[in-house]
CSV table of C-alpha atoms and ligand atoms in Angstrom, one decimal:
chain,number,residue,atom,x,y,z
P,2,UNK,CA,23.4,-36.0,-16.9
P,3,UNK,CA,26.1,-37.9,-15.2
P,4,UNK,CA,25.9,-37.8,-11.6
P,5,UNK,CA,29.3,-35.5,-11.1
P,6,UNK,CA,27.2,-32.7,-12.5
P,7,UNK,CA,25.3,-32.3,-9.3
P,8,UNK,CA,26.4,-29.5,-7.6
P,9,UNK,CA,26.7,-28.7,-3.8
P,10,UNK,CA,24.8,-25.4,-4.3
P,11,UNK,CA,22.9,-23.5,-6.3
P,12,UNK,CA,22.4,-19.6,-5.2
P,13,UNK,CA,19.3,-17.9,-7.2
P,14,UNK,CA,19.7,-14.3,-7.0
P,15,UNK,CA,22.5,-11.9,-7.2
P,16,UNK,CA,21.6,-9.1,-4.6
P,17,UNK,CA,23.6,-8.6,-1.2
P,18,UNK,CA,22.1,-11.9,0.1
P,19,UNK,CA,22.8,-14.0,-2.6
P,20,UNK,CA,26.4,-12.8,-3.2
P,21,UNK,CA,27.4,-12.8,0.6
P,22,UNK,CA,26.1,-16.5,0.6
P,23,UNK,CA,28.3,-17.1,-2.6
P,24,UNK,CA,31.2,-15.5,-0.8
P,25,UNK,CA,30.7,-17.7,2.3
P,26,UNK,CA,30.1,-21.0,0.2
P,27,UNK,CA,33.0,-20.1,-2.1
P,28,UNK,CA,35.7,-19.7,0.8
P,29,UNK,CA,34.1,-23.0,2.0
P,30,UNK,CA,35.1,-24.8,-1.0
P,31,UNK,CA,31.4,-25.7,-2.3
P,32,UNK,CA,32.2,-23.9,-5.6
P,33,UNK,CA,28.7,-22.5,-5.7
P,34,UNK,CA,26.7,-21.7,-9.0
P,35,UNK,CA,25.3,-18.2,-8.9
P,36,UNK,CA,22.2,-17.7,-11.0
P,37,UNK,CA,21.9,-13.9,-10.7
P,38,UNK,CA,19.8,-12.8,-12.7
P,39,UNK,CA,19.6,-10.7,-16.1
P,40,UNK,CA,19.6,-7.6,-13.9
P,41,UNK,CA,22.2,-8.6,-11.4
P,42,UNK,CA,22.9,-6.5,-8.4
P,43,UNK,CA,19.5,-6.4,-6.6
P,44,UNK,CA,17.8,-3.6,-4.9
P,45,UNK,CA,21.3,-1.6,-4.0
P,46,UNK,CA,21.4,-0.9,-8.2
P,47,UNK,CA,18.4,1.3,-7.7
P,48,UNK,CA,19.5,3.1,-4.4
P,49,UNK,CA,21.6,6.5,-4.4
P,50,UNK,CA,24.4,6.8,-1.9
P,51,UNK,CA,24.6,3.9,0.2
P,52,UNK,CA,25.7,5.7,3.6
P,53,UNK,CA,24.8,2.9,6.2
P,54,UNK,CA,26.8,0.0,4.8
P,55,UNK,CA,29.7,-0.5,7.3
P,56,UNK,CA,32.9,-0.3,5.9
P,57,UNK,CA,32.3,2.3,3.5
P,58,UNK,CA,33.0,5.1,5.6
P,59,UNK,CA,32.4,7.9,2.8
P,60,UNK,CA,29.7,5.9,1.3
P,61,UNK,CA,29.1,4.3,-2.0
P,62,UNK,CA,26.8,4.3,-4.8
P,63,UNK,CA,24.7,1.0,-4.9
P,64,UNK,CA,25.8,-0.3,-8.4
P,65,UNK,CA,29.6,0.1,-7.1
P,66,UNK,CA,28.8,-1.8,-3.7
P,67,UNK,CA,27.3,-4.5,-5.8
P,68,UNK,CA,30.2,-4.9,-8.3
P,69,UNK,CA,32.4,-5.1,-5.2
P,70,UNK,CA,30.2,-8.0,-3.3
P,71,UNK,CA,30.1,-9.8,-6.7
P,72,UNK,CA,33.9,-9.6,-7.3
P,73,UNK,CA,34.7,-10.7,-3.7
P,74,UNK,CA,32.6,-14.0,-4.4
P,75,UNK,CA,34.2,-14.4,-7.8
P,76,UNK,CA,37.6,-14.2,-6.2
P,77,UNK,CA,37.1,-17.4,-4.3
P,78,UNK,CA,35.6,-19.3,-7.2
P,79,UNK,CA,31.8,-18.7,-7.3
P,80,UNK,CA,30.7,-19.1,-11.0
P,81,UNK,CA,27.9,-16.8,-12.2
P,82,UNK,CA,25.1,-17.4,-14.7
P,83,UNK,CA,23.8,-13.9,-15.8
P,84,UNK,CA,20.2,-14.8,-16.7
P,85,UNK,CA,16.8,-15.3,-15.3
P,86,UNK,CA,15.6,-18.8,-13.6
P,87,UNK,CA,12.7,-20.0,-15.4
P,88,UNK,CA,12.0,-23.2,-13.5
P,89,UNK,CA,12.6,-24.6,-9.9
P,90,UNK,CA,11.6,-28.3,-9.0
P,91,UNK,CA,12.5,-29.0,-5.2
P,92,UNK,CA,10.2,-32.1,-5.1
P,93,UNK,CA,12.8,-34.7,-5.4
P,94,UNK,CA,16.5,-35.0,-5.3
P,95,UNK,CA,18.8,-33.4,-6.4
P,96,UNK,CA,17.1,-30.2,-6.7
P,97,UNK,CA,16.6,-28.9,-10.1
P,98,UNK,CA,16.7,-25.1,-11.2
P,99,UNK,CA,16.2,-24.3,-15.2
P,100,UNK,CA,17.3,-21.4,-16.9
P,101,UNK,CA,15.3,-22.0,-20.3
P,102,UNK,CA,16.4,-25.5,-21.8
P,103,UNK,CA,19.7,-25.5,-19.2
P,104,UNK,CA,18.9,-27.7,-16.3
P,105,UNK,CA,21.2,-27.2,-13.2
P,106,UNK,CA,21.1,-29.6,-10.3
P,107,UNK,CA,22.2,-29.4,-6.8
P,108,UNK,CA,22.4,-30.8,-3.3
P,109,UNK,CA,21.5,-27.5,-1.9
P,110,UNK,CA,19.5,-24.4,-3.3
P,111,UNK,CA,19.7,-21.0,-1.7
P,112,UNK,CA,16.7,-18.5,-2.7
P,113,UNK,CA,17.9,-15.0,-2.6
P,114,UNK,CA,15.5,-13.7,-5.4
P,115,UNK,CA,14.9,-10.3,-3.1
P,116,UNK,CA,11.8,-8.4,-3.8
P,117,UNK,CA,10.6,-5.9,-6.4
P,118,UNK,CA,9.0,-2.3,-6.7
P,119,UNK,CA,5.3,-2.1,-6.7
P,120,UNK,CA,3.5,-0.4,-9.4
P,121,UNK,CA,0.4,1.9,-8.8
P,122,UNK,CA,-1.7,-0.2,-11.3
P,123,UNK,CA,-3.0,2.3,-13.8
P,124,UNK,CA,-3.0,1.7,-17.3
P,125,UNK,CA,-1.4,5.1,-18.0
P,126,UNK,CA,1.4,4.0,-15.6
P,127,UNK,CA,2.1,1.0,-17.8
P,128,UNK,CA,1.8,3.1,-20.8
P,129,UNK,CA,4.5,5.7,-19.9
P,130,UNK,CA,7.0,3.4,-18.3
P,131,UNK,CA,10.4,5.0,-19.5
P,132,UNK,CA,8.8,7.9,-20.8
P,133,UNK,CA,8.6,9.8,-17.7
P,134,UNK,CA,7.2,7.2,-15.4
P,135,UNK,CA,10.1,5.5,-13.2
P,136,UNK,CA,10.6,3.4,-10.1
P,137,UNK,CA,14.4,4.3,-9.7
P,138,UNK,CA,15.5,7.8,-9.0
P,139,UNK,CA,19.3,6.8,-9.2
P,140,UNK,CA,18.8,5.5,-12.8
P,141,UNK,CA,16.7,8.0,-14.2
P,142,UNK,CA,16.6,11.5,-11.9
P,143,UNK,CA,19.5,13.0,-14.4
P,144,UNK,CA,16.8,12.8,-17.2
P,145,UNK,CA,14.8,15.7,-15.2
P,146,UNK,CA,17.3,18.7,-14.8
P,147,UNK,CA,15.2,21.7,-14.1
P,148,UNK,CA,11.6,19.8,-14.5
P,149,UNK,CA,8.9,19.0,-12.1
P,150,UNK,CA,8.5,15.6,-11.1
P,151,UNK,CA,6.2,13.7,-8.8
P,152,UNK,CA,7.1,11.3,-6.3
P,153,UNK,CA,4.2,8.8,-4.6
P,154,UNK,CA,4.6,7.0,-1.2
P,155,UNK,CA,5.1,8.1,2.2
P,156,UNK,CA,7.9,5.8,3.3
P,157,UNK,CA,11.5,6.1,3.6
P,158,UNK,CA,11.9,4.9,-0.2
P,159,UNK,CA,9.7,7.9,-1.0
P,160,UNK,CA,11.5,10.4,1.0
P,161,UNK,CA,15.0,9.0,-0.4
P,162,UNK,CA,13.7,9.4,-3.9
P,163,UNK,CA,12.6,12.7,-3.6
P,164,UNK,CA,15.3,14.1,-2.0
P,165,UNK,CA,17.9,12.4,-4.3
P,166,UNK,CA,15.7,13.9,-7.3
P,167,UNK,CA,16.1,17.6,-5.9
P,168,UNK,CA,19.8,17.4,-7.1
P,169,UNK,CA,18.3,17.6,-10.4
P,170,UNK,CA,14.8,18.6,-10.6
P,171,UNK,CA,13.6,22.3,-9.7
P,172,UNK,CA,10.7,20.9,-8.2
P,173,UNK,CA,9.4,17.6,-6.7
P,174,UNK,CA,5.9,17.2,-5.3
P,175,UNK,CA,5.5,14.2,-2.8
P,176,UNK,CA,1.8,12.9,-3.1
P,177,UNK,CA,1.0,10.4,0.0
P,178,UNK,CA,-2.5,8.8,0.5
P,179,UNK,CA,-2.5,9.4,4.2
P,180,UNK,CA,-1.2,12.7,6.4
P,181,UNK,CA,0.9,10.4,8.3
P,182,UNK,CA,4.2,9.1,7.2
P,183,UNK,CA,5.6,5.6,7.8
P,184,UNK,CA,9.0,7.0,7.0
P,185,UNK,CA,11.5,7.1,9.6
P,186,UNK,CA,11.6,10.6,11.3
P,187,UNK,CA,15.3,11.3,10.4
P,188,UNK,CA,14.5,10.9,6.5
P,189,UNK,CA,11.2,12.9,6.7
P,190,UNK,CA,12.7,15.7,8.5
P,191,UNK,CA,15.6,15.7,5.8
P,192,UNK,CA,12.8,16.0,2.9
P,193,UNK,CA,10.9,18.5,5.0
P,194,UNK,CA,13.5,20.7,5.2
P,195,UNK,CA,14.3,20.5,1.3
P,196,UNK,CA,12.9,23.9,0.0
P,197,UNK,CA,12.6,22.0,-3.5
P,198,UNK,CA,10.0,19.5,-2.1
P,199,UNK,CA,6.3,20.3,-1.9
P,200,UNK,CA,3.8,18.2,-0.6
P,201,UNK,CA,0.0,16.9,-1.2
P,202,UNK,CA,-1.3,14.5,1.3
P,203,UNK,CA,-4.6,12.6,1.5
P,204,UNK,CA,-4.3,12.1,-2.1
P,205,UNK,CA,-3.8,9.5,-4.8
P,206,UNK,CA,-2.7,9.3,-8.4
P,207,UNK,CA,-5.6,8.5,-10.4
P,208,UNK,CA,-4.1,9.1,-13.8
P,209,UNK,CA,-0.9,9.6,-15.5
P,210,UNK,CA,-1.4,12.4,-18.3
P,211,UNK,CA,0.6,12.5,-21.6
P,212,UNK,CA,0.6,10.6,-25.0
P,213,UNK,CA,4.0,10.1,-25.7
P,214,UNK,CA,5.7,11.4,-22.5
P,215,UNK,CA,4.5,12.2,-19.0
P,216,UNK,CA,3.1,16.1,-19.1
P,217,UNK,CA,1.5,15.4,-15.7
P,218,UNK,CA,-0.9,13.4,-13.3
P,219,UNK,CA,-4.5,13.8,-12.3
P,220,UNK,CA,-4.8,13.4,-8.4
P,221,UNK,CA,-8.0,12.5,-6.3
P,222,UNK,CA,-8.3,13.5,-2.7
P,223,UNK,CA,-9.2,10.4,-0.7
P,224,UNK,CA,-11.7,12.1,1.5
P,225,UNK,CA,-13.7,14.1,-0.8
P,226,UNK,CA,-13.0,12.5,-4.1
P,227,UNK,CA,-12.4,16.0,-5.6
P,228,UNK,CA,-10.0,15.7,-8.9
P,229,UNK,CA,-7.3,17.8,-10.2
P,230,UNK,CA,-4.7,18.0,-12.3
P,231,UNK,CA,-1.1,18.7,-11.8
P,232,UNK,CA,1.7,19.6,-14.5
P,233,UNK,CA,4.6,17.4,-14.0
P,234,UNK,CA,7.5,15.9,-16.4
P,235,UNK,CA,7.7,12.7,-14.6
P,236,UNK,CA,6.4,10.4,-11.9
P,237,UNK,CA,8.2,8.1,-9.7
P,238,UNK,CA,6.4,5.6,-7.6
P,239,UNK,CA,8.1,4.7,-4.5
P,240,UNK,CA,5.2,2.7,-2.5
P,241,UNK,CA,7.1,-0.3,-1.4
P,242,UNK,CA,7.8,-3.9,-2.8
P,243,UNK,CA,6.7,-7.3,-3.1
P,244,UNK,CA,8.9,-10.7,-2.6
P,245,UNK,CA,10.1,-12.3,-6.2
P,246,UNK,CA,8.7,-15.7,-5.2
P,247,UNK,CA,6.3,-16.6,-8.1
P,248,UNK,CA,8.5,-19.6,-8.8
P,249,UNK,CA,8.4,-21.1,-5.3
P,250,UNK,CA,4.8,-20.3,-4.2
P,251,UNK,CA,3.6,-23.8,-4.8
P,252,UNK,CA,6.6,-25.5,-3.6
P,253,UNK,CA,7.7,-23.7,-0.5
P,254,UNK,CA,5.9,-22.5,2.5
P,255,UNK,CA,5.2,-18.9,2.3
P,256,UNK,CA,3.2,-15.8,4.0
P,257,UNK,CA,0.1,-14.5,2.4
P,258,UNK,CA,2.2,-11.5,0.8
P,259,UNK,CA,4.6,-14.2,-0.6
P,260,UNK,CA,7.4,-13.8,1.8
P,261,UNK,CA,9.2,-17.4,2.2
P,262,UNK,CA,8.8,-18.7,5.7
P,263,UNK,CA,11.8,-19.8,7.3
P,264,UNK,CA,12.4,-21.8,10.6
P,265,UNK,CA,13.0,-19.2,13.5
P,266,UNK,CA,16.7,-18.6,13.5
P,267,UNK,CA,17.5,-20.1,10.6
P,268,UNK,CA,17.4,-20.1,6.8
P,269,UNK,CA,16.0,-23.3,6.5
P,270,UNK,CA,12.7,-23.5,4.6
P,271,UNK,CA,10.0,-26.3,4.9
P,272,UNK,CA,12.2,-28.4,2.1
P,273,UNK,CA,15.6,-30.0,3.5
P,274,UNK,CA,18.4,-28.6,1.5
P,275,UNK,CA,16.2,-25.3,0.4
P,276,UNK,CA,17.2,-22.3,2.1
P,277,UNK,CA,15.9,-18.7,1.9
P,278,UNK,CA,17.9,-15.4,2.5
P,279,UNK,CA,17.5,-11.9,2.2
P,280,UNK,CA,14.4,-9.9,1.5
P,281,UNK,CA,12.8,-12.8,0.0
P,282,UNK,CA,12.1,-13.7,3.5
P,283,UNK,CA,12.2,-10.6,5.5
P,284,UNK,CA,9.7,-7.8,5.0
P,285,UNK,CA,11.0,-6.3,8.3
P,286,UNK,CA,14.5,-5.1,8.2
P,287,UNK,CA,15.3,-4.8,4.4
P,288,UNK,CA,18.5,-3.5,4.4
P,289,UNK,CA,21.6,-4.4,2.6
P,290,UNK,CA,23.4,-5.3,5.7
P,291,UNK,CA,20.7,-7.5,7.1
P,292,UNK,CA,20.4,-8.8,3.7
P,293,UNK,CA,24.0,-9.9,3.7
P,294,UNK,CA,24.0,-11.1,7.2
P,295,UNK,CA,21.1,-13.3,6.1
P,296,UNK,CA,23.1,-14.8,3.1
P,297,UNK,CA,26.1,-15.5,5.5
P,298,UNK,CA,23.6,-17.6,7.5
P,299,UNK,CA,22.1,-19.3,4.6
P,300,UNK,CA,25.6,-20.4,3.2
P,301,UNK,CA,26.5,-21.6,6.9
P,302,UNK,CA,23.2,-23.4,7.5
P,303,UNK,CA,23.6,-25.1,3.9
P,304,UNK,CA,27.3,-26.0,4.6
P,305,UNK,CA,26.2,-27.9,7.7
P,306,UNK,CA,23.3,-29.7,5.8
P,307,UNK,CA,26.0,-30.9,3.1
P,308,UNK,CA,28.3,-31.7,5.9
P,309,UNK,CA,25.5,-34.0,7.4
P,310,UNK,CA,25.0,-35.9,4.0
P,311,UNK,CA,26.9,-38.9,3.4
P,312,UNK,CA,30.0,-38.1,1.4
P,313,UNK,CA,30.5,-34.7,2.8
P,314,UNK,CA,31.1,-35.5,6.3
P,315,UNK,CA,34.9,-36.2,6.2
P,316,UNK,CA,35.4,-33.3,3.7
P,317,UNK,CA,33.6,-30.8,5.6
P,318,UNK,CA,35.5,-31.9,8.9
P,319,UNK,CA,38.9,-31.3,7.1
P,320,UNK,CA,38.1,-27.8,5.4
P,321,UNK,CA,38.7,-24.9,7.6
P,322,UNK,CA,36.0,-22.9,9.2
P,323,UNK,CA,34.6,-19.9,7.5
K,413,LIG,P1,6.8,1.2,2.9
K,413,LIG,O1,7.7,1.5,4.3
K,413,LIG,O2,6.2,-0.2,2.7
K,413,LIG,O3,6.3,2.5,2.3
K,413,LIG,C1,5.2,2.3,1.5
K,413,LIG,C2,4.5,3.5,1.1
K,413,LIG,O4,3.7,3.5,-0.1
K,413,LIG,C3,3.6,3.9,2.3
K,413,LIG,O5,3.6,5.4,2.8
K,413,LIG,C4,2.2,3.5,1.5
K,413,LIG,O6,1.4,4.2,2.2
K,413,LIG,C5,2.6,4.0,-0.1
K,413,LIG,N1,1.8,3.1,-0.9
K,413,LIG,C6,1.7,1.7,-0.7
K,413,LIG,N2,0.8,1.3,-1.7
K,413,LIG,C7,0.4,2.5,-2.4
K,413,LIG,C8,-0.6,3.0,-3.6
K,413,LIG,N3,-1.0,1.8,-4.3
K,413,LIG,N4,-0.8,3.8,-3.9
K,413,LIG,C9,-0.1,4.9,-3.2
K,413,LIG,N5,0.7,4.8,-2.1
K,413,LIG,C10,1.0,3.7,-1.7
K,413,LIG,O7,8.1,1.0,2.0
K,413,LIG,P2,9.3,1.7,1.4
K,413,LIG,O8,9.2,3.1,1.4
K,413,LIG,O9,9.9,1.0,0.1
K,413,LIG,O10,10.3,1.1,2.5
K,413,LIG,C11,10.7,-0.6,2.7
K,413,LIG,C12,11.4,-0.5,3.7
K,413,LIG,O11,12.9,-0.2,3.6
K,413,LIG,C13,11.0,0.1,5.0
K,413,LIG,O12,11.6,-0.6,6.3
K,413,LIG,C14,12.2,1.5,5.3
K,413,LIG,O13,12.6,1.7,6.3
K,413,LIG,C15,13.3,0.6,4.4
K,413,LIG,N6,14.3,1.5,3.7
K,413,LIG,C16,15.4,2.4,4.1
K,413,LIG,C17,15.8,3.3,3.7
K,413,LIG,C18,17.3,4.0,4.3
K,413,LIG,O14,17.1,3.9,5.3
K,413,LIG,N7,18.0,4.5,3.4
K,413,LIG,C19,15.6,3.8,2.2
K,413,LIG,C20,14.6,3.1,1.6
K,413,LIG,C21,13.6,2.2,2.2
K,413,LIG,P3,0.6,4.1,3.6
K,413,LIG,O15,1.7,4.5,4.5
K,413,LIG,O16,-0.6,4.8,3.9
K,413,LIG,O17,0.7,2.3,3.7
């Protein structure tokens, strides 16, 4: 592969962080290649109305917002590969990113692979995925008109999913393993005020019941170990997320939970030229707007890194600031 095939920048991930990095990099004339994943769009694709992204005064559906993000980056020359990265090698320069047999090379890589919804870890849950077990109320709520669904979790996601589900379902039961909730007060109160929502606390789902479709769940009281069955047509797990870092764990410094470590106040990883942005390195804020801000930081950090590399210095000085 000739040298001129080495790009300035590859961005891995097509969520708020990745597309914002792409927008800034494209406007800085870095012609970023965004390997956005087969299921591009990131977590807003499984969110209902986004009411807290500044600028959308009336709110917007998550998928529509991500299509906007993508179009905006494309407008300034970002290129896209709509597939999943299969291998990354940042041990030597140029940095290498593979999608199957196709290898892409670049001076900088911005990792924006985000995080993924956690599963309960039950065999019956696996078996009934897409048959009543879901991790995405926005995607699947409409399949449960006038039905009873169970939502597992006690955080903001569980409150949001349960509240959204009541637009369709006749009844929603929130099952939470404690009697205290980590959800924010406003989301908890909104769910509590909803008459369609029932609550089961100090309990976990032991088994998802049903052969071809979900017919119910077996619950277990965490204090007494008593079990009982609850008829239900669907189960929505809303129990948090894990960072998508499997490709990087042996190459980049990370926390025990897998989140990539960046230098304080920057998006730099421990490998020069490799930057991490958005939820892949943030388990605190995890908002679309903070991910987008982080994506902007990554593009600026990478741009400065490139400017310091021989051959880019003069071009960077001549280019207008973004
Ligand atoms: P989270 O805050 O980590 O909450 C996960 C919940 O699931 C916790 O209540 C946890 O119980 C429970 N859980 C975890 N593993 C479980 C298991 N195996 N079985 C049963 N229950 C389990 O995750 P999140 O709700 O997805 O929220 C993540 C972040 O995104 C938060 O910062 C949140 O504020 C934010 N968020 C914001 C919005 C919004 O503002 N619109 C919407 C969604 C999320 P314990 O409490 O006992 O640990």
